[in-house]
Structure formats: structure tokens, C-alpha cells
Short mmCIF file of C-alpha atoms and ligand atoms in Angstrom, two decimals:
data_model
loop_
_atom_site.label_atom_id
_atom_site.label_comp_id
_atom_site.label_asym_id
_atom_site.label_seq_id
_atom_site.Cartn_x
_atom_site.Cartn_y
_atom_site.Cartn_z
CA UNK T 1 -0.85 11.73 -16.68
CA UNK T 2 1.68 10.30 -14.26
CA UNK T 3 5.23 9.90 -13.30
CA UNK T 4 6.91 13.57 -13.43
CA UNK T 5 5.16 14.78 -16.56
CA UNK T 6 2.57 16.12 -14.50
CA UNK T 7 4.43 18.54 -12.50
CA UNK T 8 5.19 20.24 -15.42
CA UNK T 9 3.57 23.35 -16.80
CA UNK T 10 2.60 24.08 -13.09
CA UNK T 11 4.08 27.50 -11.13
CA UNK T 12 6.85 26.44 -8.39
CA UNK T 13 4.54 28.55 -6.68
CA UNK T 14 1.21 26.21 -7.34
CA UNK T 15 3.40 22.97 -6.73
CA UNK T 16 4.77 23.97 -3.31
CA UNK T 17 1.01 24.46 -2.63
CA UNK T 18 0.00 20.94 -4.12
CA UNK T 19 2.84 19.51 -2.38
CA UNK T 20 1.37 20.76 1.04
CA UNK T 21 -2.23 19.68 0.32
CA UNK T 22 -0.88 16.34 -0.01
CA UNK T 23 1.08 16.33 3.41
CA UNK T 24 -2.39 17.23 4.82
CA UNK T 25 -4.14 13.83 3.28
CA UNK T 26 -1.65 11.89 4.30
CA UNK T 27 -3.04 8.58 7.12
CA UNK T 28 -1.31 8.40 10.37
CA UNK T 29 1.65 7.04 9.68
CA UNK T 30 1.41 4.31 12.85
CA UNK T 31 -1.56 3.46 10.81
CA UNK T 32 0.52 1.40 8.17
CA UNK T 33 1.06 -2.25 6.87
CA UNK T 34 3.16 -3.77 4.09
CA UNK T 35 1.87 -6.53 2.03
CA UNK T 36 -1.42 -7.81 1.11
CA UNK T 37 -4.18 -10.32 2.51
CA UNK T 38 -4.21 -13.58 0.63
CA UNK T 39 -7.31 -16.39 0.67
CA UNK T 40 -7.17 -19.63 1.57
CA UNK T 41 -8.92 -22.64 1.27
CA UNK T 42 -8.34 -25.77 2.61
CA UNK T 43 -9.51 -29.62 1.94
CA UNK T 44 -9.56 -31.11 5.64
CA UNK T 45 -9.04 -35.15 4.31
CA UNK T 46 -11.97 -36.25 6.99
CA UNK T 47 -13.59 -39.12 4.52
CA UNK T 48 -17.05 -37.68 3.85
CA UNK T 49 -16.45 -34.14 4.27
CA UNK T 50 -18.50 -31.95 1.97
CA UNK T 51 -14.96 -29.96 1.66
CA UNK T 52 -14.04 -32.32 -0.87
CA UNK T 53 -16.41 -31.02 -3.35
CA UNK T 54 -15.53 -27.70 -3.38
CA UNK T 55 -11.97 -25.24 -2.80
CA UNK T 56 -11.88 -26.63 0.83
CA UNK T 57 -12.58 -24.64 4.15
CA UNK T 58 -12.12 -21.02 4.02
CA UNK T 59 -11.17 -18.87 3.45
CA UNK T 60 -8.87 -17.90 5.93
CA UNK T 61 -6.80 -15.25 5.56
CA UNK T 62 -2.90 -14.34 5.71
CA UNK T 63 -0.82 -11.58 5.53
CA UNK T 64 1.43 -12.28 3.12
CA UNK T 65 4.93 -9.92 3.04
CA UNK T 66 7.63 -10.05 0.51
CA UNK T 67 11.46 -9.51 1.70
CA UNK T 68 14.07 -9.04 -1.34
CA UNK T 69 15.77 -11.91 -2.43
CA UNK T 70 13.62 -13.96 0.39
CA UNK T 71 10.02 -15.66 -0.32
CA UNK T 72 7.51 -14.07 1.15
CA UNK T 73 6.04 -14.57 4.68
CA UNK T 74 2.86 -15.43 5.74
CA UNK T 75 0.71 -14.92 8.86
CA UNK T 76 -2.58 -15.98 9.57
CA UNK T 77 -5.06 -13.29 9.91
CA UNK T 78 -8.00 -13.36 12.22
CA UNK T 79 -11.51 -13.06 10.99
CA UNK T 80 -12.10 -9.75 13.64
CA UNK T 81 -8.89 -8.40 12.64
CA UNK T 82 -9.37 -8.25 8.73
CA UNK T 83 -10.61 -5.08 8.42
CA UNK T 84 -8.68 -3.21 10.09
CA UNK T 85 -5.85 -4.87 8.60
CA UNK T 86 -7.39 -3.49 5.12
CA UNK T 87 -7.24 -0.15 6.43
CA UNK T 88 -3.49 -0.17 7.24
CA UNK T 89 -2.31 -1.85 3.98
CA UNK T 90 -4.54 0.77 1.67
CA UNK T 91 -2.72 3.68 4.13
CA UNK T 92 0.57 2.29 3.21
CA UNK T 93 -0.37 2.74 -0.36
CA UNK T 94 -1.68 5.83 0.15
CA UNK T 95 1.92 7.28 2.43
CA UNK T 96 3.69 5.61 -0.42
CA UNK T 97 1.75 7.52 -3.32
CA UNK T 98 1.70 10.57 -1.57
CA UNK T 99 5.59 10.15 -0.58
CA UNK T 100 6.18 9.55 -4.10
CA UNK T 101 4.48 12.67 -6.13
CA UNK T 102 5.98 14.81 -3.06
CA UNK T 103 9.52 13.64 -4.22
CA UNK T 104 8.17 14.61 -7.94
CA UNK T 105 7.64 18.10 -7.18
CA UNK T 106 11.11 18.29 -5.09
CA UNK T 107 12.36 17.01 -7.99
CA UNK T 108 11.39 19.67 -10.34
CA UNK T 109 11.82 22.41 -8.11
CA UNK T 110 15.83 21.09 -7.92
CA UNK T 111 15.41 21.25 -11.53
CA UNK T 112 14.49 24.11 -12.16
CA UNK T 113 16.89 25.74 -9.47
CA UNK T 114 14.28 26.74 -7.32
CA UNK T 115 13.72 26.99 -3.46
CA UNK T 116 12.55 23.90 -1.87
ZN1 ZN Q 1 -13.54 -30.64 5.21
#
């Protein structure tokens, strides 16, 4: 189940619990990157080069971030710094998913009139 259906049917009791297990797994929140890595390729034009054949050179790598109402930017990501840069965006999911189910069980303890 997701959304706020699954806060339902639970004690305010269990979910205050639940919601402080969660605080507990969530990443360091330094440790945090929005967007996602994007592949390259790219033809090089040399006459002769085996690149033509194929997708190109690559891949090379770019974070790519999205702005509202903007298109989204791009900057090229080092082949030593890719993992890491893994690690950050998946924490960002993971703050945002934990952030999110948090505000659920707020949610339903406002609902149901009960102490925060
Ligand atoms: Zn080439």
C-alpha cells in the first residue's frame, strides 16, 4: 500500500514509534544531491575514427538538474567522482521518502486530533 492508506488501522501510539524508526534511517543530510546522472556518447568527426561505427566516445557522464519552468542543467561528472555522486542522489531519495511518510503520519495524527 502507499500514499496515506497505510497509516491507517495503526495505534497513534505504533505510528509515533514508526515515525521515529524512520528519523533513525535517515542519510546525513550533507550527504544529498538533486537530479540524476545522464550518459553520453559522443562521435568525435576525426575521418577514420572507429567512433563512427558505434554511439560515439563515452560515456561520460553529467549531472543533469531540473529547475521549474527552466530546462534542466547539466554538469560534467568525473569518472572518480561517479560513485559517490550515486550515493548522494539515492540519499536524497531516501530524505525525501522518509520526509514524506513522516508528514503521513503527522497527518493522521492531526486527523485524528491527536498529540503530535
Ligand atoms: Zn572518435
Amino acid at each position: 500500500m502507499t500514499g496515506p492508506m497505510k497509516q491507517l488501522g495503526k495505534s497513534s501510539s505504533a505510528l509515533r514509534k514508526r515515525r521515529q524508526s524512520l528519523l533513525g534511517k535517515l542519510p546525513p543530510l550533507e550527504a544529498v544531491l538533486r537530479g540524476s546522472l545522464i550518459e553520453r556518447y559522443k562521435r568525435c568527426g576525426k575521418p577514420g575514427c572507429k567512433c563512427a561505427d558505434g554511439p560515439g566516445h563515452g560515456p561520460k557522464y553529467y549531472l543533469s538538474v531540473s529547475f521549474p519552468g527552466e530546462r534542466p542543467q547539466m554538469d560534467y561528472v568525473p569518472q572518480e567522482d561517479i560513485e559517490a555522486t550515486r550515493v548522494l542522489i539515492a540519499n536524497f531519495h531516501e530524505v525525501r521518502t522518509v520526509l514524506e511518510e513522516v508528514c503521513e503520519i503527522n497527518r493522521e495524527l492531526l486527523r485524528r486530533r491527536e498529540a503530535l
